[in-house]
Short mmCIF file of C-alpha atoms in Angstrom, two decimals:
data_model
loop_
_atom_site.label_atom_id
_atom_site.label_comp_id
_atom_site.label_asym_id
_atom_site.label_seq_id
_atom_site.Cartn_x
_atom_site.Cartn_y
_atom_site.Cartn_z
CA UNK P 1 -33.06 -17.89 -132.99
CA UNK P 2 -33.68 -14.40 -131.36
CA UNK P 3 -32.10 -11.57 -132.61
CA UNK P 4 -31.11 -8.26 -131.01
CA UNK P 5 -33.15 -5.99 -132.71
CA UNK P 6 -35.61 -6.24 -135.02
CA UNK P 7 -34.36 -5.22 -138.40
CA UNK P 8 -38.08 -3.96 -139.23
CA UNK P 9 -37.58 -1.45 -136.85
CA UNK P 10 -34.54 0.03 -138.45
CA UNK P 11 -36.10 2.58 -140.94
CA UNK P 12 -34.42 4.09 -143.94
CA UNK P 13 -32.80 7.19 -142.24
CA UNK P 14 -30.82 4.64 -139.72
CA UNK P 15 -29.81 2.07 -142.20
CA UNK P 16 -28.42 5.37 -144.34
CA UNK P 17 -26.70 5.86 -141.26
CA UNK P 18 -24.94 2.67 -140.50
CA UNK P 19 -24.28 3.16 -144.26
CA UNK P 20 -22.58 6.47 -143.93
CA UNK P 21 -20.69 5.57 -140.75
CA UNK P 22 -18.76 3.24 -143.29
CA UNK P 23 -18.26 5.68 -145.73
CA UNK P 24 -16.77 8.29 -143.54
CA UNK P 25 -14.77 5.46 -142.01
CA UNK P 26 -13.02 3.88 -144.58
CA UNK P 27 -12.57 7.30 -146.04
CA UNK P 28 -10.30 7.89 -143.74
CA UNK P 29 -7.85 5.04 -145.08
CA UNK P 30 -7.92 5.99 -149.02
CA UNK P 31 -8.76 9.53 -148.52
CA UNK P 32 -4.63 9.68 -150.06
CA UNK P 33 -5.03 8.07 -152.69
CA UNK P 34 -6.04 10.87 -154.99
CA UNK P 35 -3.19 13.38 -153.45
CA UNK P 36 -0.48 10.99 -153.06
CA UNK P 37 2.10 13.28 -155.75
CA UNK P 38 1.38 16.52 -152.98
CA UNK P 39 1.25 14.33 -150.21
CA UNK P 40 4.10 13.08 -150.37
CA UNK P 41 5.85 15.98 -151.63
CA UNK P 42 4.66 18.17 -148.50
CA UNK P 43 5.94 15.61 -145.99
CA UNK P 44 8.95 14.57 -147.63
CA UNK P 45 7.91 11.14 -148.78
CA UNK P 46 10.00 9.53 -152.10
CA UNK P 47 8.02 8.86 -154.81
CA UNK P 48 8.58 5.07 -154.82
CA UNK P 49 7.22 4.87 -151.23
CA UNK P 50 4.20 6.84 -151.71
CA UNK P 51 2.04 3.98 -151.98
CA UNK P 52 3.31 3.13 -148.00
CA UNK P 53 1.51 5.98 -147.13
CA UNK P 54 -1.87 4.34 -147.75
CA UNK P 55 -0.76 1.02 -146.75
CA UNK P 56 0.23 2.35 -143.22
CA UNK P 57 -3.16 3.31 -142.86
CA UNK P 58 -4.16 -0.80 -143.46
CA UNK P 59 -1.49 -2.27 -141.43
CA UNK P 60 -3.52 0.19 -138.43
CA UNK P 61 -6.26 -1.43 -139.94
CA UNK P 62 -5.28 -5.01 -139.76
CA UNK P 63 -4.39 -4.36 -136.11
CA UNK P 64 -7.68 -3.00 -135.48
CA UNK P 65 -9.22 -6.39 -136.80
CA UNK P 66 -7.29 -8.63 -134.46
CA UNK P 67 -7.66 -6.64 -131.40
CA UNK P 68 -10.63 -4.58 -131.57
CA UNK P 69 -13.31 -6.65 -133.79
CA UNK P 70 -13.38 -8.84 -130.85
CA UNK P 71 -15.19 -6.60 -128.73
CA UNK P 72 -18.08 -6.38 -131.22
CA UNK P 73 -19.18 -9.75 -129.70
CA UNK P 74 -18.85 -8.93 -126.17
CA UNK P 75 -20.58 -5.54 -125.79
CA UNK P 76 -23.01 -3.41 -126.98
CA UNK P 77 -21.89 -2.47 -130.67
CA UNK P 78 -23.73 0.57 -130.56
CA UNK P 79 -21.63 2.22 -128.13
CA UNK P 80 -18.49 0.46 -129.73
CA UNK P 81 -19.19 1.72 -132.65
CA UNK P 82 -19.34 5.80 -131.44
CA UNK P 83 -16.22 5.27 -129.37
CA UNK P 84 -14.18 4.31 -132.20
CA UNK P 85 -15.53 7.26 -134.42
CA UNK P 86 -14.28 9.48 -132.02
CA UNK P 87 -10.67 7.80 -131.92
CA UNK P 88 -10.95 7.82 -135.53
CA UNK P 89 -11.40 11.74 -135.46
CA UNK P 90 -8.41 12.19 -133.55
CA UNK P 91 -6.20 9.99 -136.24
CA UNK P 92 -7.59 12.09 -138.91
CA UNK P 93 -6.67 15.17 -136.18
CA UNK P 94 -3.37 14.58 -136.05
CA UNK P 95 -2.24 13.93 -139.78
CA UNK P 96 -3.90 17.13 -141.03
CA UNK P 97 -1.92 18.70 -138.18
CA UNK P 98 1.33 16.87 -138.91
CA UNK P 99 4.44 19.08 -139.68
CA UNK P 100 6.43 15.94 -140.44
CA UNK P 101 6.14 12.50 -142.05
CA UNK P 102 6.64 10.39 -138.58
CA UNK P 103 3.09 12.34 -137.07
CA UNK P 104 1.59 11.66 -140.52
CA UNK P 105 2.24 8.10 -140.46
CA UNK P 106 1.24 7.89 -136.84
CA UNK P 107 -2.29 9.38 -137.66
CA UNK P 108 -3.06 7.55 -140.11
CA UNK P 109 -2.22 4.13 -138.06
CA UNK P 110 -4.33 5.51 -135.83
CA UNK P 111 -7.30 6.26 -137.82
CA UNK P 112 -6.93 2.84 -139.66
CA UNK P 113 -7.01 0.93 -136.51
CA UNK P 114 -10.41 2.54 -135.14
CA UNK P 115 -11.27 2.49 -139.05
CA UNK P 116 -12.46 -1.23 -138.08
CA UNK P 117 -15.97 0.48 -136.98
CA UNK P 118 -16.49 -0.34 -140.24
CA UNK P 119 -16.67 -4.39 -139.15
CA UNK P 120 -18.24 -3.18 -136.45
CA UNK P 121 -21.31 -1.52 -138.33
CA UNK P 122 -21.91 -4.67 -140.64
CA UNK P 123 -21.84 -7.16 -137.75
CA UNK P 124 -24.68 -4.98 -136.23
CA UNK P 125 -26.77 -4.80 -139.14
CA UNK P 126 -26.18 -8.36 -139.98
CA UNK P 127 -27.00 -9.93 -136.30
CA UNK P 128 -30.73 -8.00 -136.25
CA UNK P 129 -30.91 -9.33 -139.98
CA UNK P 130 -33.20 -12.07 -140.52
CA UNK P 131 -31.66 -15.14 -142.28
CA UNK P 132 -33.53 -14.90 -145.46
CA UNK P 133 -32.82 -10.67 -145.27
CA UNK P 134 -29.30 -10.71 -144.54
CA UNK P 135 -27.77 -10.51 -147.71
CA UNK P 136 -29.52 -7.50 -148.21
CA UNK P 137 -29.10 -5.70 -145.18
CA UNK P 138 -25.44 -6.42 -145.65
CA UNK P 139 -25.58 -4.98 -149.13
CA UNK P 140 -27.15 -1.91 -148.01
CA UNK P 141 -24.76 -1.73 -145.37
CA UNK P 142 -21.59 -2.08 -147.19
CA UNK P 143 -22.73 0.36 -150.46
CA UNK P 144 -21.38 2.85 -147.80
CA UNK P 145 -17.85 1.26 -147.57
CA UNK P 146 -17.55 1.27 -151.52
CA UNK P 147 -18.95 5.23 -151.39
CA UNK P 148 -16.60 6.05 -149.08
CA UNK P 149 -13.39 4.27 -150.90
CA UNK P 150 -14.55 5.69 -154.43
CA UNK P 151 -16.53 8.94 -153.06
CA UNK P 152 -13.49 9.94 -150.99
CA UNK P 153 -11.84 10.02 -154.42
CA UNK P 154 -13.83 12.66 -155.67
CA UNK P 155 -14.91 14.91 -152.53
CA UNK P 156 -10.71 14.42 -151.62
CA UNK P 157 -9.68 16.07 -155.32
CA UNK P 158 -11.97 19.17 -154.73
CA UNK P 159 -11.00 19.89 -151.29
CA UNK P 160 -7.26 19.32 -152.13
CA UNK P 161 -7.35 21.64 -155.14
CA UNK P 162 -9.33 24.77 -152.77
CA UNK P 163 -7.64 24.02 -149.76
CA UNK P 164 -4.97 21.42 -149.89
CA UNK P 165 -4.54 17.67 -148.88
CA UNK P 166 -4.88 18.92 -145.19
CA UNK P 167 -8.19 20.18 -145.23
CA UNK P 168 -9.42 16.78 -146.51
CA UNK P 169 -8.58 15.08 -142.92
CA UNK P 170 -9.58 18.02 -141.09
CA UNK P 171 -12.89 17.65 -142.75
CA UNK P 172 -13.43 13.81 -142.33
CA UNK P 173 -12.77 14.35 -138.38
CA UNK P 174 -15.44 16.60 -138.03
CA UNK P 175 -17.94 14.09 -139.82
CA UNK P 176 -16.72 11.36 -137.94
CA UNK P 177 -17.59 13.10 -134.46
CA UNK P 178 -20.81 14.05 -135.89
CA UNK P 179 -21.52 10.53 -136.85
CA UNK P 180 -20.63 9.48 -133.19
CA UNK P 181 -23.40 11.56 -131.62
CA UNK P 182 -26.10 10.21 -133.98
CA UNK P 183 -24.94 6.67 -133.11
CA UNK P 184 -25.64 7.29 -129.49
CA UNK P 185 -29.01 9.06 -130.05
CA UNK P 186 -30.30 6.88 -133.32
CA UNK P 187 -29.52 3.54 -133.03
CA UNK P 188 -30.96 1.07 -130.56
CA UNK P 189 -28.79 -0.61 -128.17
CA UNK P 190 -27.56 -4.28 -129.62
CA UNK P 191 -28.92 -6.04 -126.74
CA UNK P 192 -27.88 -10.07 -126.66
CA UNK P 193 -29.74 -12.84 -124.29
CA UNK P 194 -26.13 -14.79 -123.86
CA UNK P 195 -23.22 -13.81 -121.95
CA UNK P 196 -20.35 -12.92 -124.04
CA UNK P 197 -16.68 -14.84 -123.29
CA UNK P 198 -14.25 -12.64 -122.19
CA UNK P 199 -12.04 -10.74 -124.35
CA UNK P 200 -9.14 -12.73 -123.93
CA UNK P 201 -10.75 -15.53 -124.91
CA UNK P 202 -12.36 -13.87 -127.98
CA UNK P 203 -8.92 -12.83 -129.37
CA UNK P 204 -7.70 -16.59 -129.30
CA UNK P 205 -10.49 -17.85 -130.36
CA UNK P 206 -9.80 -15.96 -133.76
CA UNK P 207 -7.41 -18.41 -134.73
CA UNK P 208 -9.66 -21.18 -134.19
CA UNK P 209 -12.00 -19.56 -137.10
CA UNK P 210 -8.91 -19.32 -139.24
CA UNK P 211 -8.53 -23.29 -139.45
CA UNK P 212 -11.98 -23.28 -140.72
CA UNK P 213 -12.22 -24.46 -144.70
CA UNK P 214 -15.17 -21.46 -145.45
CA UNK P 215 -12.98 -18.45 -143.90
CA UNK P 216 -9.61 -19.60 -145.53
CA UNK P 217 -11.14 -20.15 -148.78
CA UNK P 218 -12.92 -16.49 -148.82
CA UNK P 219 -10.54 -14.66 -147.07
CA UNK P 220 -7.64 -15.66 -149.66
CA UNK P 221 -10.10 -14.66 -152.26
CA UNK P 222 -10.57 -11.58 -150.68
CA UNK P 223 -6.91 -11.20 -150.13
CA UNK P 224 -6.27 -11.15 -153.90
CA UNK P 225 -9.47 -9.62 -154.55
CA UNK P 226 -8.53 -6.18 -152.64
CA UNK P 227 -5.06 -6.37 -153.84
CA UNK P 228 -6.02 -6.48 -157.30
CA UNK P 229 -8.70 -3.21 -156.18
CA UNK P 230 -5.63 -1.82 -154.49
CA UNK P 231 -3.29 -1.86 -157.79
CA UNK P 232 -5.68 0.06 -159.61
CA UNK P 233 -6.18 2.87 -156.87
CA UNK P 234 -3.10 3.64 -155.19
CA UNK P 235 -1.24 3.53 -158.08
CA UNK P 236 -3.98 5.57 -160.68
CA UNK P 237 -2.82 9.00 -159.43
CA UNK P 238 0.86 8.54 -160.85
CA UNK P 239 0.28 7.74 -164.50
CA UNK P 240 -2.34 10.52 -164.54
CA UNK P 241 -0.52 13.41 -163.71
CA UNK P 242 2.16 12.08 -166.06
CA UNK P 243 2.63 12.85 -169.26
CA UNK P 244 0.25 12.74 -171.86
CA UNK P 245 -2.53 13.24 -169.45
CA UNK P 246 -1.21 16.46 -166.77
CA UNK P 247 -4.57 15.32 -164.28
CA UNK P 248 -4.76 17.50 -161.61
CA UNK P 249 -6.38 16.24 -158.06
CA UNK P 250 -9.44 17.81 -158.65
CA UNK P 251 -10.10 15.75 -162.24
CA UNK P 252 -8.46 12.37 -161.08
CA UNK P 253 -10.67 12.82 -158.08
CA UNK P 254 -13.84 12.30 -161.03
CA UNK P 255 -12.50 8.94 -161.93
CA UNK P 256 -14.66 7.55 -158.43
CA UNK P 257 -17.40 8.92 -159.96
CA UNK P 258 -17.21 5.67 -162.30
CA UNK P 259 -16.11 3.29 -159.84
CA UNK P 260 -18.91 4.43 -158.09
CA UNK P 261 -21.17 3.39 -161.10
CA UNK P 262 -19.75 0.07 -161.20
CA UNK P 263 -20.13 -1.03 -157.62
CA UNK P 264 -23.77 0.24 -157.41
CA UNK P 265 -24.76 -1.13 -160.24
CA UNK P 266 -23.72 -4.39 -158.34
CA UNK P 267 -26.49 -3.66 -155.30
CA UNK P 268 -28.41 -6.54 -156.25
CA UNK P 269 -25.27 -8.63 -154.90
CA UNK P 270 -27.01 -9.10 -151.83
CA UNK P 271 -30.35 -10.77 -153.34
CA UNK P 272 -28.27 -13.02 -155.18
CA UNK P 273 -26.54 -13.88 -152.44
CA UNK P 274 -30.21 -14.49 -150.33
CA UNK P 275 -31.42 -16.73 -153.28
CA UNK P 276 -28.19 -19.17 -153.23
CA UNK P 277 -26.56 -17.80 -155.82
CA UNK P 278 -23.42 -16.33 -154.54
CA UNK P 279 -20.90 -19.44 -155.06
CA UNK P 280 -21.54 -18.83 -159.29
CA UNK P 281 -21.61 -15.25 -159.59
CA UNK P 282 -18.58 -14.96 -157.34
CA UNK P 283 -16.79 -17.02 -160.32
CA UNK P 284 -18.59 -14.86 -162.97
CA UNK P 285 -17.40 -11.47 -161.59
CA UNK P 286 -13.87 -12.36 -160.89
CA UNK P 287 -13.71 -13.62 -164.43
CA UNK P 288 -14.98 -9.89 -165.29
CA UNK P 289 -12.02 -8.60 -162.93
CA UNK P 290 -9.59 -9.99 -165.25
CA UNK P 291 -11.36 -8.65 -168.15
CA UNK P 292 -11.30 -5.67 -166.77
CA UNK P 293 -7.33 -4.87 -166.61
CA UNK P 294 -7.32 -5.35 -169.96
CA UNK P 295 -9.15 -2.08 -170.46
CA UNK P 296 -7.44 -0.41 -167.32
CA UNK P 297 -4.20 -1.35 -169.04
CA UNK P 298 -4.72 1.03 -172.02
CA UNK P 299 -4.34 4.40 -169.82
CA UNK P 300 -1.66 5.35 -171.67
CA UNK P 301 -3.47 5.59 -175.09
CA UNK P 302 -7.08 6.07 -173.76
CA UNK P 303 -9.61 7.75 -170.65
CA UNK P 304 -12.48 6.38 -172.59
CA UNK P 305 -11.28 2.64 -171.66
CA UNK P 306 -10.27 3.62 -168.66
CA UNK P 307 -13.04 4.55 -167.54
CA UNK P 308 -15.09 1.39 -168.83
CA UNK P 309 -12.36 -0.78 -167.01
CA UNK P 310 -12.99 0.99 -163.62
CA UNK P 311 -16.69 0.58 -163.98
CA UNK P 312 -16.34 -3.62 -164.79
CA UNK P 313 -13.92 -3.49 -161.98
CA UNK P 314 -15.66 -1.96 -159.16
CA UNK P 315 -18.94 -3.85 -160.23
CA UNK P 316 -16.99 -6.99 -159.67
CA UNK P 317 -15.03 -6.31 -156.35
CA UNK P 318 -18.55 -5.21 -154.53
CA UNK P 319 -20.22 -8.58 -155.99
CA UNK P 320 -17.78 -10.79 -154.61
CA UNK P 321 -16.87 -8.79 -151.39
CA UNK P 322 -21.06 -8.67 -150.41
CA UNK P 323 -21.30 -12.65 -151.34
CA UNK P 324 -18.44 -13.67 -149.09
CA UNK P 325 -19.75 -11.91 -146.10
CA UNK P 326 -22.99 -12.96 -146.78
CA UNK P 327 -21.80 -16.67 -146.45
CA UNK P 328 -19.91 -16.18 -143.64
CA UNK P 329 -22.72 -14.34 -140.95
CA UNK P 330 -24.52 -17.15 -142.62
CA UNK P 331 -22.06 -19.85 -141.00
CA UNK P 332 -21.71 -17.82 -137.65
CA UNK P 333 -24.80 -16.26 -136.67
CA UNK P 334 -23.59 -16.09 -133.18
CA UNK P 335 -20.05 -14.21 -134.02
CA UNK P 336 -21.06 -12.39 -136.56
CA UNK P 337 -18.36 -9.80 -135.20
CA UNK P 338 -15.07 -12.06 -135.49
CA UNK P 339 -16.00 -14.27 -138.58
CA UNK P 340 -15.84 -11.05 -140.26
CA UNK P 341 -13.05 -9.32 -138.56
CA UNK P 342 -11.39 -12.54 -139.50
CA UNK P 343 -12.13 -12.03 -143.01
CA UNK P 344 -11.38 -8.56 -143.09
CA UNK P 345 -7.32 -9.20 -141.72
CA UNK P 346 -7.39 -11.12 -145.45
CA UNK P 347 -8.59 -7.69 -146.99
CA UNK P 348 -6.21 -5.63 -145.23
CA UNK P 349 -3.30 -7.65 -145.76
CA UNK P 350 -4.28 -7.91 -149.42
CA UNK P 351 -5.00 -3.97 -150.54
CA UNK P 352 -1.59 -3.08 -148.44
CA UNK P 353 0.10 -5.39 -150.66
CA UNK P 354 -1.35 -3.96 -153.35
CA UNK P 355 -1.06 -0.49 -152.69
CA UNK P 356 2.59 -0.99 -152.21
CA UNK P 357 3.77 -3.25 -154.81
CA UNK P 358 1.86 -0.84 -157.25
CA UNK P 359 3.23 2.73 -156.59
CA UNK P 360 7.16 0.27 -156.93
CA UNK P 361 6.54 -1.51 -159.82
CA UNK P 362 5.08 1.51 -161.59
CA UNK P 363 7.92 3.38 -160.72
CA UNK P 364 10.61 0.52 -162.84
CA UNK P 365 7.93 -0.90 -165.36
CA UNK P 366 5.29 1.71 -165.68
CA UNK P 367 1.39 1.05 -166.15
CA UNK P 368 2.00 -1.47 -167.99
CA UNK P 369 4.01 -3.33 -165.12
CA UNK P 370 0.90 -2.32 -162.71
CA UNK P 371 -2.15 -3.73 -165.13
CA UNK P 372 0.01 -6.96 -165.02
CA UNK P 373 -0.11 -7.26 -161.27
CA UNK P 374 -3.73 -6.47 -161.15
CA UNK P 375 -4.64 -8.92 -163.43
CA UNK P 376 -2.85 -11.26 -162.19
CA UNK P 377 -4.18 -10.52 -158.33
CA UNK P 378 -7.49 -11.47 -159.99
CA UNK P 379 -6.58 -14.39 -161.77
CA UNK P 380 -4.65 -15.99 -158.10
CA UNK P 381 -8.74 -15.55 -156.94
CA UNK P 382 -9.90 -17.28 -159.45
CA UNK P 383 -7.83 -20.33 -159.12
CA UNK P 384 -8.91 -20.01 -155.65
CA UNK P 385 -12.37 -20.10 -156.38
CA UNK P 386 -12.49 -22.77 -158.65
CA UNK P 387 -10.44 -25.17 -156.38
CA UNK P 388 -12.76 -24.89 -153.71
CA UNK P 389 -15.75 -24.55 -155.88
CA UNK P 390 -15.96 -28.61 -156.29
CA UNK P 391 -15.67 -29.80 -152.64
CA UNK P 392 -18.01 -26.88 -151.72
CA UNK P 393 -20.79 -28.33 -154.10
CA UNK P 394 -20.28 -31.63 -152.55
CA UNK P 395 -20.29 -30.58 -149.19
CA UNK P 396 -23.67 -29.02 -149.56
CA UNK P 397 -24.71 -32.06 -151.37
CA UNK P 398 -24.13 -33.86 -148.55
CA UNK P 399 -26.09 -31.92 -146.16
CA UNK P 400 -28.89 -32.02 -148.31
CA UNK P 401 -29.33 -35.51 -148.91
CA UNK P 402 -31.59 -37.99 -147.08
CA UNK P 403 -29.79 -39.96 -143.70
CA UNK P 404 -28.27 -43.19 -145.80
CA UNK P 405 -28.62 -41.86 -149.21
CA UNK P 406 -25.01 -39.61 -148.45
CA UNK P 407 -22.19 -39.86 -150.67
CA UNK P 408 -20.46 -42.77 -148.82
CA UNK P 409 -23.05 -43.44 -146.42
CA UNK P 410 -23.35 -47.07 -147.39
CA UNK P 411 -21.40 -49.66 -145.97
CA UNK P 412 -17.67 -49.99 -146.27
CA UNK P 413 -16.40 -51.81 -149.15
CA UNK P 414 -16.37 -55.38 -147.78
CA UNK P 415 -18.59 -55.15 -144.97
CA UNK P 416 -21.31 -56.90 -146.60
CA UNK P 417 -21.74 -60.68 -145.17
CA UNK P 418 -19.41 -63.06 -145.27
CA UNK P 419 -18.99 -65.86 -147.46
CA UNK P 420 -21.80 -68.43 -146.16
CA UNK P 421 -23.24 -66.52 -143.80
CA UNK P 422 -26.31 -66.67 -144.93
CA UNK P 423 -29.11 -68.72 -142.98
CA UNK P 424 -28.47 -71.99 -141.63
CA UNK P 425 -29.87 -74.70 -143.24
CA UNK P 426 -33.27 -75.39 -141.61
CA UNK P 427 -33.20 -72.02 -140.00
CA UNK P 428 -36.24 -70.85 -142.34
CA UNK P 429 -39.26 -69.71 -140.69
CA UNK P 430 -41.78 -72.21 -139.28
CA UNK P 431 -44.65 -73.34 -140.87
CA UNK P 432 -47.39 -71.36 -140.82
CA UNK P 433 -45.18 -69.07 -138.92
CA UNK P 434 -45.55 -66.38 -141.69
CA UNK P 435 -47.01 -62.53 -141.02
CA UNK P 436 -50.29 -62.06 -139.09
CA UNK P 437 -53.35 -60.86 -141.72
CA UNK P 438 -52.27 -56.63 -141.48
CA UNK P 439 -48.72 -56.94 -139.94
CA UNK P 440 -46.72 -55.53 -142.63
CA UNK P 441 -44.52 -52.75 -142.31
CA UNK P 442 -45.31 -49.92 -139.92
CA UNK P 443 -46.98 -46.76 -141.16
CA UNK P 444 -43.96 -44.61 -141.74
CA UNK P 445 -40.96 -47.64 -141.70
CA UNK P 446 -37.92 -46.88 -143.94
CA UNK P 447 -37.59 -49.67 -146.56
CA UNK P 448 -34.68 -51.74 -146.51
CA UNK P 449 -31.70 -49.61 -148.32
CA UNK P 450 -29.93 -52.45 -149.20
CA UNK P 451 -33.12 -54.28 -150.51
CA UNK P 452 -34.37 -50.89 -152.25
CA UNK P 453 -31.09 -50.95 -154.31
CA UNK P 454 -30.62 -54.96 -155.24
CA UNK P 455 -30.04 -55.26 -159.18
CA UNK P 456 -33.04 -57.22 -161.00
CA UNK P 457 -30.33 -59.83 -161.35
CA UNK P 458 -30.00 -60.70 -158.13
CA UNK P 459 -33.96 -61.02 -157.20
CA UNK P 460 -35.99 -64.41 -157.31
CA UNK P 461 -36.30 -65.71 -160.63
CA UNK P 462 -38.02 -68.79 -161.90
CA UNK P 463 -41.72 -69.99 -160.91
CA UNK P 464 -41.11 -69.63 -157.44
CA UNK P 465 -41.00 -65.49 -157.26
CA UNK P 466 -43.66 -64.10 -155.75
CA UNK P 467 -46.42 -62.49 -157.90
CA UNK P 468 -48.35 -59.48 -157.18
#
């Protein structure tokens, strides 16, 4: 298999790149979470339907996936990748320019739709990624989307407390035009020997990957997966500046510092995922995403718990969100681009629910109300998980047993040989008719299966079996 670059040539500075090119990008979807109260306030937006002003950012987003992930298998994802920085910048332009909630919305639609550079980036660094290396590079690779959800946190409270919520999206389009030009001068072109199908073609043939068993069974889990994620961070800001706590931006802005923690800590994810692994400690860490809520879900008495929730949390959403890429690239080599757009519509649809359904039930049921729906997010991917966990073992232990040994490779009940139709009477061989001195089996000739297997009880007995 020939790849487009070689990954050895990509040196530390241009895999930091690719790494902050996420960051920056996805910052520009949960850049609000942190300021949602002044947000909101500012443009006129209820309290219960803060959390919509995140999730209009992901329904951008899941558009992006369907119609412009596509093109990362059809042309040269360098360039794709600078173009839809600089359409990103002029999202983030227009909602720190917006003087009412309709241009607000509208920006941030926008910059969630070219926010899909993000799928973009990873399909690069995953199609010049040797096989054994890919779970790595992809680790690498997407520690910049997790900085850039849980940095944004913290960069987004200090700007918002100098300079208000407006200078945080004025600052994120500069960095994302920035990023543009050193895509363009940095990066090699992604160079591929076949011809591409058109894009037409690429679009439909997204459906096609959603029949599959491997993206259906990952993508719900990463549907729950980022809802649960989204509970906890579109909703944190409200209980924090409530009584007893008083947060302002700037200090609930800190609270990424320990998500960030928690989903570095997880960077070995992507060795794990190399070595075979990632089918168990995919179960392991959404167990530990349950766990977690039930630390998150003491906010109202205690930071200190909290805190340690966040850390368990984050640690667990990276693990499982690096493993099911990695075995998806894995499965499509060759459309690396779609297979993980097509995953990533699961994602979207999943933190918007979240990030709605949070802010509202908060708002009738309090914290309490929103730890419930986290946790039980989590516990829907675990279920998930587990039901596919069986017929995945078996599928693979099928592939990797010997032609005839399979589970059900044997004959079909009954189609052994019939009643009495074993040789005719006299039919025996000749005499003297038996094998030439040195005729016995060929050098290499399978055994008779059926032979290999006959119970003891059903071999020659008496004083006529042969003897060694």
């Amino acid at each position: 298999m020939q790849f487009a670059t070689d990954w050895s040539g990509m040196d530390a500075w241009r895999r930091l790149l690719l790494a902050v090119v996420c960051g920056v990008a996805v910052a520009s979807i949960y850049a609000a979470q942190p300021v949602l109260e002044p947000m909101g306030r500012d443009l006129g937006v209820s309290a219960e339907l803060t959390g919509w002003i995140v999730a209009t950012g992901q329904i951008g987003y899941l558009a992006g996936l369907v119609l412009l992930v596509p093109l990362g298998d059809m042309v040269d994802r360098r360039r794709l990748i600078a173009v839809h920085l600089a359409l990103t910048a002029a999202g983030m332009t227009l909602t720190a320019s917006a003087s009412a909630a309709w241009m607000a919305f509208a920006g941030l639609a926008a910059a969630g739709m070219f926010a899909v550079v993000v799928q973009t980036t990873v399909a690069y660094a995953a199609s010049v990624s040797p096989p054994a290396e890919r779970g790595r590079n992809i680790g690498i690779v997407t520690s910049g989307v997790v900085v850039g959800i849980l940095g944004a946190r913290v960069v987004t409270g200090i700007l918002a407390e100098a300079w208000g919520w407006r200078s945080v999206y004025a600052v994120l389009a500069v960095l994302s035009l920035g990023l543009a030009t050193l895509v363009l001068g940095v990066l090699p072109p992604d160079e591929r020997p076949i011809q591409p199908a058109g894009y037409s073609r690429a679009v439909v043939s997204l459906s096609g990957l959603f029949k599959q068993r491997i993206v259906l069974t990952r993508g719900l889990i990463a549907f729950f997966l980022f809802a649960s994620f989204g509970s906890l961070w579109s909703g944190l800001s409200l209980p924090l500046t409530d009584s007893p706590w008083h947060l302002d931006e700037s200090q609930i802005g800190l609270l990424g510092l320990a998500g960030l923690t928690g989903a570095l800590g997880a960077a070995r994810a992507g060795r794990w995922a190399d070595a075979g692994r990632a089918a168990p400690v995919t179960g392991l860490a959404l167990t530990l995403l349950i766990l977690s809520w039930a630390a998150i879900g003491q906010l109202p008495w205690s930071l200190g718990l909290l805190i340690i929730g966040i850390v368990i949390l984050d640690f667990a959403v990276q693990v499982v969100h690096v493993s099911n890429q990695h075995l998806l690239t894995a499965a499509h080599p060759d459309r690396t681009s779609s297979v993980i757009g097509s995953y990533m519509v699961f994602y979207s649809l999943g933190s918007a629910l979240g990030a709605a359904a949070t802010t509202a039930l908060f708002t009738a049921h309090g914290w309490t109300g929103s730890s419930l729906l986290g946790a039980g997010f989590a516990a829907c991917a675990l279920v998930i998980w587990a039901t596919d966990r069986h017929p995945s073992q078996n599928a693979a232990n099928n592939e990797s047993a010997p032609a005839g040994l399979k589970p059900g490779a044997g004959p079909e009940p009954g189609a052994g040989p019939e009643p009495g139709a074993g040789p005719e009477p006299g039919a025996g061989p000749e005499p003297g008719a038996g094998p030439e001195p040195g005729a016995g089996p060929e050098s290499g000739a399978a055994l008779n299966p059926v032979r290999a297997v006959q119970p003891a009880s059903c071999r020659r007995q008496g004083p006529t079996a042969e003897r060694p």
